[in-house]
Structure formats: structure tokens, C-alpha cells
XYZ file of C-alpha atoms in Angstrom:
433
model
C 23.271 254.251 -48.797
C 24.154 253.557 -52.487
C 23.145 249.904 -52.072
C 19.757 250.967 -50.711
C 19.268 253.311 -53.660
C 20.018 250.500 -56.150
C 17.486 248.244 -54.408
C 14.810 250.981 -54.571
C 15.478 251.479 -58.304
C 15.089 247.749 -59.007
C 11.842 247.654 -56.988
C 10.455 250.526 -59.080
C 11.334 248.651 -62.287
C 9.544 245.559 -61.000
C 6.370 247.512 -60.370
C 6.347 248.657 -63.988
C 6.148 245.015 -65.163
C 3.526 243.161 -63.074
C 4.167 239.857 -64.819
C 7.682 239.862 -63.351
C 6.619 241.160 -59.959
C 6.835 237.840 -58.105
C 10.244 236.982 -59.617
C 11.563 240.420 -58.695
C 10.357 240.088 -55.128
C 12.290 236.844 -54.710
C 15.322 238.440 -56.355
C 15.224 241.490 -54.087
C 14.772 239.335 -51.007
C 17.829 237.270 -51.964
C 19.949 240.367 -52.575
C 18.908 241.859 -49.234
C 19.827 238.668 -47.328
C 23.174 238.480 -49.148
C 24.015 242.082 -48.261
C 23.192 241.465 -44.600
C 25.480 238.410 -44.543
C 28.325 240.387 -46.138
C 27.892 243.220 -43.633
C 27.969 240.845 -40.636
C 30.974 238.966 -42.006
C 32.894 242.196 -42.561
C 32.169 243.321 -39.001
C 33.199 240.011 -37.434
C 36.475 239.873 -39.340
C 37.611 243.391 -38.658
C 41.344 243.403 -38.035
C 43.702 245.734 -36.189
C 44.566 247.462 -39.440
C 40.938 248.588 -39.797
C 41.062 250.470 -36.504
C 41.526 254.236 -36.252
C 44.711 255.611 -34.674
C 45.561 254.643 -31.090
C 44.125 257.555 -29.146
C 40.955 257.862 -31.215
C 40.457 254.121 -31.020
C 40.770 254.099 -27.252
C 38.150 256.817 -26.988
C 35.890 254.999 -29.439
C 36.343 251.667 -27.676
C 35.663 253.263 -24.319
C 32.503 254.891 -25.657
C 31.284 251.632 -27.204
C 31.966 249.458 -24.182
C 30.863 251.813 -21.446
C 28.372 254.181 -23.064
C 30.488 257.287 -22.533
C 29.598 260.378 -24.506
C 31.825 262.634 -26.569
C 31.842 265.380 -23.945
C 33.176 262.903 -21.386
C 35.944 261.869 -23.795
C 36.886 265.517 -24.337
C 36.963 266.055 -20.588
C 39.177 263.006 -20.130
C 41.468 264.216 -22.911
C 41.877 267.606 -21.202
C 42.593 265.886 -17.894
C 45.220 263.688 -19.576
C 47.074 266.703 -20.927
C 47.259 268.293 -17.478
C 48.661 265.283 -15.600
C 52.065 263.566 -15.804
C 52.258 260.354 -17.816
C 51.297 257.152 -16.039
C 53.564 254.096 -16.014
C 52.187 250.685 -16.964
C 54.587 247.813 -16.217
C 53.278 245.000 -18.385
C 54.234 241.326 -18.519
C 52.900 238.549 -20.738
C 52.036 235.063 -19.452
C 49.836 232.103 -20.143
C 47.332 230.650 -17.670
C 49.442 228.233 -15.654
C 50.474 227.715 -12.008
C 54.063 228.358 -13.164
C 53.192 231.867 -14.288
C 50.915 232.400 -11.278
C 53.825 232.303 -8.827
C 55.837 234.542 -11.156
C 52.962 237.026 -11.030
C 52.688 236.756 -7.256
C 56.418 237.484 -6.973
C 55.992 240.596 -9.118
C 52.947 241.749 -7.137
C 54.866 241.496 -3.870
C 57.992 243.063 -5.362
C 56.130 245.925 -7.095
C 54.335 246.762 -3.851
C 57.367 246.426 -1.578
C 59.599 248.519 -3.821
C 56.897 251.167 -4.211
C 57.058 251.177 -8.013
C 54.953 253.947 -9.503
C 52.020 253.245 -11.779
C 50.252 249.987 -12.548
C 51.281 246.343 -12.869
C 49.407 244.543 -15.664
C 49.448 240.827 -16.407
C 48.483 240.095 -20.004
C 47.287 236.499 -19.708
C 47.088 234.603 -22.993
C 44.499 231.981 -22.152
C 41.865 230.077 -24.102
C 40.453 228.437 -20.965
C 37.625 230.629 -19.609
C 37.331 228.375 -16.556
C 40.921 228.925 -15.401
C 40.850 230.201 -11.807
C 43.459 232.786 -10.934
C 45.080 233.157 -7.520
C 43.575 235.784 -5.267
C 45.168 239.177 -4.786
C 44.462 242.414 -2.952
C 46.910 244.793 -4.639
C 44.951 247.733 -6.007
C 47.643 248.631 -8.592
C 47.589 245.172 -10.185
C 45.186 243.706 -12.699
C 44.916 240.761 -15.066
C 43.783 241.190 -18.660
C 42.610 237.995 -20.329
C 43.531 237.616 -23.992
C 43.488 234.838 -26.603
C 46.509 232.530 -26.653
C 48.483 233.462 -29.751
C 51.134 230.751 -29.354
C 49.563 228.200 -31.707
C 49.570 229.263 -35.338
C 49.371 226.853 -38.255
C 50.379 223.845 -36.180
C 53.402 225.640 -34.710
C 52.971 226.038 -30.954
C 55.453 228.680 -29.815
C 54.655 230.663 -26.680
C 57.143 233.443 -27.516
C 54.537 234.885 -29.884
C 52.396 235.874 -26.941
C 54.485 238.870 -25.855
C 54.263 241.026 -29.013
C 50.822 239.737 -29.991
C 49.405 240.366 -26.502
C 50.830 243.875 -26.253
C 49.442 244.773 -29.697
C 46.045 243.272 -28.868
C 45.831 245.057 -25.507
C 47.027 248.488 -26.649
C 44.916 248.161 -29.792
C 41.813 248.107 -27.605
C 40.689 244.546 -28.340
C 40.623 243.378 -24.707
C 38.046 244.181 -22.046
C 40.473 246.402 -20.137
C 38.711 249.723 -19.523
C 41.765 251.733 -18.440
C 44.102 251.622 -21.411
C 47.147 253.896 -21.501
C 46.740 257.193 -23.288
C 49.157 258.035 -26.118
C 51.696 259.767 -23.892
C 51.509 257.349 -20.976
C 54.519 255.069 -20.670
C 54.557 251.295 -21.110
C 57.401 249.148 -19.787
C 57.274 245.676 -21.319
C 59.020 243.381 -18.848
C 59.379 239.596 -18.656
C 57.404 237.637 -16.043
C 60.676 236.366 -14.562
C 61.912 239.858 -13.761
C 61.852 241.707 -10.450
C 62.454 245.367 -9.707
C 65.656 246.188 -7.840
C 64.804 249.768 -6.940
C 61.901 252.168 -6.664
C 64.094 254.714 -8.442
C 62.368 254.858 -11.855
C 63.392 257.768 -14.094
C 61.143 258.348 -17.091
C 62.374 261.760 -18.234
C 64.263 260.347 -21.221
C 61.201 258.643 -22.715
C 60.172 260.868 -25.605
C 58.232 260.456 -28.823
C 59.968 257.842 -30.991
C 62.622 257.435 -28.310
C 62.694 254.780 -25.591
C 64.996 252.832 -23.321
C 65.897 249.136 -23.313
C 68.426 246.978 -21.481
C 71.692 245.659 -22.844
C 71.928 241.939 -23.644
C 74.796 239.819 -24.907
C 73.329 239.233 -28.351
C 76.277 240.648 -30.245
C 75.848 242.008 -33.755
C 76.753 239.016 -35.930
C 73.109 237.945 -36.177
C 72.381 241.116 -38.174
C 74.702 240.018 -40.994
C 72.551 237.026 -41.987
C 70.926 237.347 -45.395
C 67.376 236.785 -44.174
C 67.859 239.403 -41.444
C 69.137 241.999 -43.894
C 66.167 241.303 -46.132
C 63.672 241.848 -43.315
C 65.548 244.943 -42.118
C 64.543 246.744 -45.307
C 67.891 248.553 -45.521
C 67.823 249.756 -41.900
C 70.542 247.320 -40.694
C 73.209 248.044 -43.301
C 75.154 250.345 -40.971
C 75.462 249.511 -37.260
C 77.193 252.357 -35.437
C 77.615 250.419 -32.175
C 77.054 246.704 -31.353
C 74.752 247.698 -28.502
C 72.381 249.251 -31.058
C 71.302 245.714 -32.035
C 71.892 243.941 -28.732
C 69.102 244.875 -26.358
C 65.934 243.508 -24.822
C 63.409 243.844 -22.001
C 62.514 245.986 -20.283
C 61.409 247.891 -23.381
C 60.171 251.304 -22.227
C 58.242 253.527 -24.640
C 55.348 255.910 -24.852
C 52.149 253.969 -25.371
C 51.564 255.130 -28.943
C 55.104 254.085 -29.902
C 54.751 250.754 -28.098
C 51.603 250.065 -30.119
C 53.418 250.863 -33.380
C 56.338 248.682 -32.343
C 54.167 245.758 -31.211
C 52.176 245.656 -34.449
C 55.300 245.271 -36.593
C 57.095 243.196 -33.937
C 54.409 240.500 -33.960
C 54.432 240.314 -37.759
C 58.201 239.955 -37.837
C 58.139 237.168 -35.245
C 56.093 235.053 -37.646
C 58.103 236.092 -40.699
C 61.380 235.186 -38.956
C 60.181 231.937 -37.406
C 61.103 229.719 -40.425
C 64.692 230.989 -40.258
C 65.393 230.928 -36.528
C 64.044 228.696 -33.750
C 65.941 230.279 -30.854
C 64.450 232.021 -27.834
C 66.284 235.155 -28.936
C 64.078 235.498 -31.982
C 61.510 237.791 -30.369
C 64.372 240.097 -29.319
C 65.743 240.125 -32.875
C 62.245 240.931 -34.164
C 61.820 243.810 -31.696
C 65.170 245.298 -32.719
C 64.378 245.090 -36.430
C 60.893 246.540 -35.875
C 62.386 249.508 -34.012
C 64.915 250.194 -36.760
C 62.304 249.991 -39.507
C 60.005 252.369 -37.611
C 62.833 254.774 -36.710
C 62.187 254.234 -33.006
C 65.466 254.827 -31.220
C 66.298 252.941 -28.041
C 68.900 254.167 -25.601
C 70.527 250.971 -24.377
C 71.246 250.978 -20.635
C 72.968 248.460 -18.392
C 69.891 248.086 -16.234
C 69.296 244.315 -16.353
C 71.255 241.672 -14.448
C 70.777 237.938 -14.126
C 73.775 235.904 -15.310
C 76.567 235.283 -12.772
C 79.153 234.487 -15.452
C 78.416 237.272 -17.929
C 80.811 240.174 -17.349
C 78.939 242.323 -19.889
C 76.172 242.612 -17.322
C 76.549 245.469 -14.814
C 78.360 243.584 -12.054
C 80.707 246.555 -11.722
C 77.667 248.681 -10.762
C 76.196 246.187 -8.320
C 76.141 246.679 -4.557
C 74.996 244.471 -1.706
C 71.854 245.130 0.263
C 71.883 245.544 4.008
C 70.716 241.945 4.546
C 69.265 238.960 2.705
C 65.849 240.661 2.843
C 67.253 243.999 1.630
C 68.196 243.259 -1.975
C 71.141 244.889 -3.694
C 70.936 247.554 -6.350
C 72.739 248.955 -9.371
C 74.497 252.285 -8.867
C 75.293 254.125 -12.073
C 76.845 257.568 -12.529
C 73.921 258.405 -14.814
C 70.581 257.418 -13.246
C 69.119 254.299 -14.807
C 65.582 254.473 -16.192
C 64.667 251.150 -14.601
C 66.705 248.374 -13.001
C 65.634 244.758 -12.852
C 66.977 241.311 -12.039
C 66.145 238.589 -14.553
C 66.006 235.092 -13.041
C 66.423 233.205 -16.304
C 69.358 231.149 -14.983
C 69.936 228.564 -12.246
C 71.812 229.889 -9.204
C 73.784 227.701 -6.832
C 76.130 227.666 -3.869
C 77.638 224.545 -2.342
C 74.903 221.864 -2.341
C 72.039 224.265 -2.978
C 70.657 225.377 -6.335
C 67.521 227.169 -7.420
C 66.060 227.806 -10.848
C 62.568 228.678 -12.006
C 62.232 225.606 -14.220
C 62.430 223.342 -11.171
C 59.021 224.664 -10.109
C 56.655 224.366 -13.064
C 54.172 222.501 -10.871
C 54.281 224.856 -7.896
C 50.660 225.950 -7.499
C 50.118 228.665 -4.902
C 46.347 228.187 -5.180
C 46.676 224.855 -3.359
C 47.654 226.640 -0.129
C 49.990 223.790 0.800
C 53.238 225.395 2.007
C 54.639 222.138 3.362
C 54.503 220.219 0.091
C 54.160 223.001 -2.470
C 57.052 225.419 -2.006
C 60.678 226.051 -2.936
C 63.423 223.862 -1.574
C 65.379 226.015 0.843
C 69.129 226.080 1.632
C 70.391 223.786 4.363
C 71.843 225.257 7.551
C 75.340 224.774 6.160
C 74.437 226.463 2.882
C 72.831 229.366 4.750
C 75.970 229.875 6.832
C 78.109 229.910 3.675
C 75.756 232.429 2.068
C 76.027 234.683 5.124
C 79.835 234.487 4.983
C 79.817 235.320 1.266
C 77.621 238.415 1.424
C 79.597 241.620 1.077
C 82.416 240.130 -0.984
C 83.563 241.700 -4.237
C 81.302 241.059 -7.219
C 83.676 242.346 -9.903
C 85.939 241.565 -11.636
C 84.971 237.964 -12.222
C 86.954 235.492 -10.123
C 85.982 232.231 -8.449
C 85.167 234.126 -5.270
C 83.224 236.771 -7.204
C 81.260 234.117 -9.090
C 80.205 232.522 -5.798
C 79.280 235.945 -4.450
C 77.228 236.719 -7.574
C 75.225 233.526 -7.104
C 74.449 234.511 -3.522
C 73.527 238.048 -4.600
C 71.167 236.645 -7.239
C 69.599 234.168 -4.803
C 68.901 237.065 -2.437
C 67.391 239.158 -5.250
C 65.255 236.383 -6.779
C 64.624 233.211 -4.785
C 64.346 235.020 -1.452
C 61.929 237.588 -2.909
C 59.774 234.943 -4.602
C 59.780 232.815 -1.425
C 58.676 235.790 0.656
C 55.949 236.582 -1.907
C 54.523 233.068 -1.682
C 54.660 233.172 2.118
C 52.705 236.441 2.050
C 50.147 234.864 -0.248
C 49.730 231.913 2.126
C 49.348 234.163 5.151
C 46.793 236.413 3.441
C 44.648 233.956 1.511
C 45.192 230.476 2.962
C 43.681 228.998 6.114
C 46.433 228.026 8.590
C 46.996 224.288 8.826
C 45.951 224.095 12.464
C 42.562 225.574 11.532
C 41.920 222.771 9.064
C 42.254 220.033 11.698
C 39.111 218.746 13.370
């Protein structure tokens, strides 16, 4: 409004001096065009920091994208207060066949275990023509986002997790059902599977979440560059587990947004000092400490057969190879997952996710595009091993742990791909003429 007033004043001055009228007109036209350019540029370059707080932004974004009115937003807000918080289990991927079969495994697992809430794939993808596999699970959706991995010539896919979560919760995607402030977001890895439908969210409070214990130790916190980025919040570590945790990260949505915004910034700030795959976990821990977000660290993640810090003492066998085992703790776990980040083997058979980067379930070719399966001899040995002690760690227990993990990961993923083939692929005999 002030700019318009200044323009009107200058126009009035021009009219008082006719001999300058033509020059003034050109001047005013130039100023007007310049102001329009500045206004458009400012709008196009609006960043996350320019947005209003989380809940208000979600309402504003919803109104902008879908034409909802203020009374509808107020009605939705009242409805939100009267219902229990929803759970959003969120995992970050790129657009690749490798991540497609991970997602299919999670879809099948989420449905079979009866996990409450929604399953959301945040897909960092700059290819608008990428065709996703089909699905029919009503609790699952894919949210397309930019790929944040490449920054300044440094291509590092680990950036995508914190950047994608911040982008999604910040309301920048086209997702029209964002979590409300008090809904709960569980940030999991794409190579995780749920072990139990028993999800307990009662301990998730404002500024207080739950994460899983990892074997990071606490020595990494003593490095000079870490202490500098900690801003004085890492000087005293009461317990090593306070700085040794990772996914699943479970928080209220408004706290997850706060965490993700600082988390993504720290990932880039820390990148020159550390090139390890643990860096995003370090960044999440530092972000939480700087924001005074407290994580209760639970032993709810398992995946390494030779790591006795993982909850092998809590692990039980399932009833069969198709009935996966679970973790049984005296205090109920918030969420329990298996993390297939290792290679598992028994006798001549081994299985690891990185052996299957080219497995493309969209090809519908189960004969040539599937996991290698155990031989008859390996299957017999696996059957004989099931039920044996998993802790403490011995040679027998290590073998048993590998079988337990194969049942909880490979067998589940294999079943998921078989279900995909049966639901969406034409049987081979139908393709013959």
C-alpha cells in the first residue's frame, strides 16, 4: 500500500509540470514493472522459514490448494481435538526398483501385522515420468518430493530423510492429509519391517519422543566439531544411550517438524567433517539436544546377528517360518522393528538387500526377477535350527540368529513380492499363445 501511495504522489507531481509529463510516464512505468518483478521473485523464492507455524500453515495450505473456507478449518480443528492422535509411519526413498520392493515389503508387512494409522512413502524423485508399482492398500500412499541428495556437486542420498520429512510436514508437497500438530509421526527406514501390531503411543508427549538404541557409543560426541555444533548441549552426557539412538524416531508431528528443520541443516553442516552413514543419526541426536527434545531410548530395533547390545535376550521365535518372532520386554515397547541392513547366512545360503538392486517387481517376471531361495539342504538346516537359544551369543546362537533374521526379513519380503505378482501380474500361462 505504501508503494502505491508513493507512485500516486509522483504522478501528481508530473501533472504539475507538463513539460516533464512524458519522461515521468516512462519513469513510472519502469518503476511499476520493477516492483512487479520483485514481488514475483519474492513469492517464488519463499523458503520454509517464511511459513507460519505448523498447524496454521497446514490449514492455510489446505485452504489454498483445495479452496476450503475458514469455517471448514475450524470444524476440522474441533474434530481433531476430539479424536485420538493418528499414527503416520513414514519412510524416505528415491525412485528406484530397489526401493520399490522395499516399499512393497512394508506394504505387505504393515497390512499383515495390522499396524494402526497410515504408511507414507516420501519419494525423492526428479523424474516425473517414473512409474510406480501398483498397490491396493488403502492405508498407503506415495508423496513425490524433489531429490535433495545432490547439493553443490556432492551427491549424498542420506540428505533425503531429514529434508523430505521437513518438506512434507512443512506443507510443501501435494499431500492433502498432513498430520495435525498432535498426531504422531514415526520416521522409519525403508529397510525396516514391523515385528508386532502392538504399538504403544502413550509415552509420546510434547517435546518427548521415543527412539531405538544403536551401537554408536558416545565417543563421537567428544570431537571438537561435534561440540561446536552442539552449542553447549553435549558437554554433559548422563548415559551413553542418550547419544546412541536412531530410527524409528517417534514424535508428535509438530516436534518432528521442528526436529527435521534443524536436522537437515546439521546434516549439511556436518558433512565436511564426517562421511559416514552414521552422520544423519549424529545430526538427529544433536538437533534433539539443541531443541530440548528428549528421546526415551528403547531396545526396540534388531538386525545384527553379532551385536549383543541389540535385544537378543528379549527375542522369541515365531510359531513357524511364516509367523515371525517378536521382542518381549517387561515394559511394553513403543514400536518394535527388524532392520535388514546386514547380510544373513546359513550354510551355503546368504541373503542381503544389496544383492538385489536390480530386482524390479514391475516387470512381473518371478522366474528371472526374484530372490535366490535356500536349497533343500539349507531349508532343512533352518528348520532344525528354529527354536534354539538366541542369547547369550555362541556359535549355535549366532546361527540361530541368522535363521531368525531370515524368517523376519527375507521370508517376509519374498512373500510380499509373491503377493504383488499374484495381484497385479498376469500368470505366465495366460501370456502364452
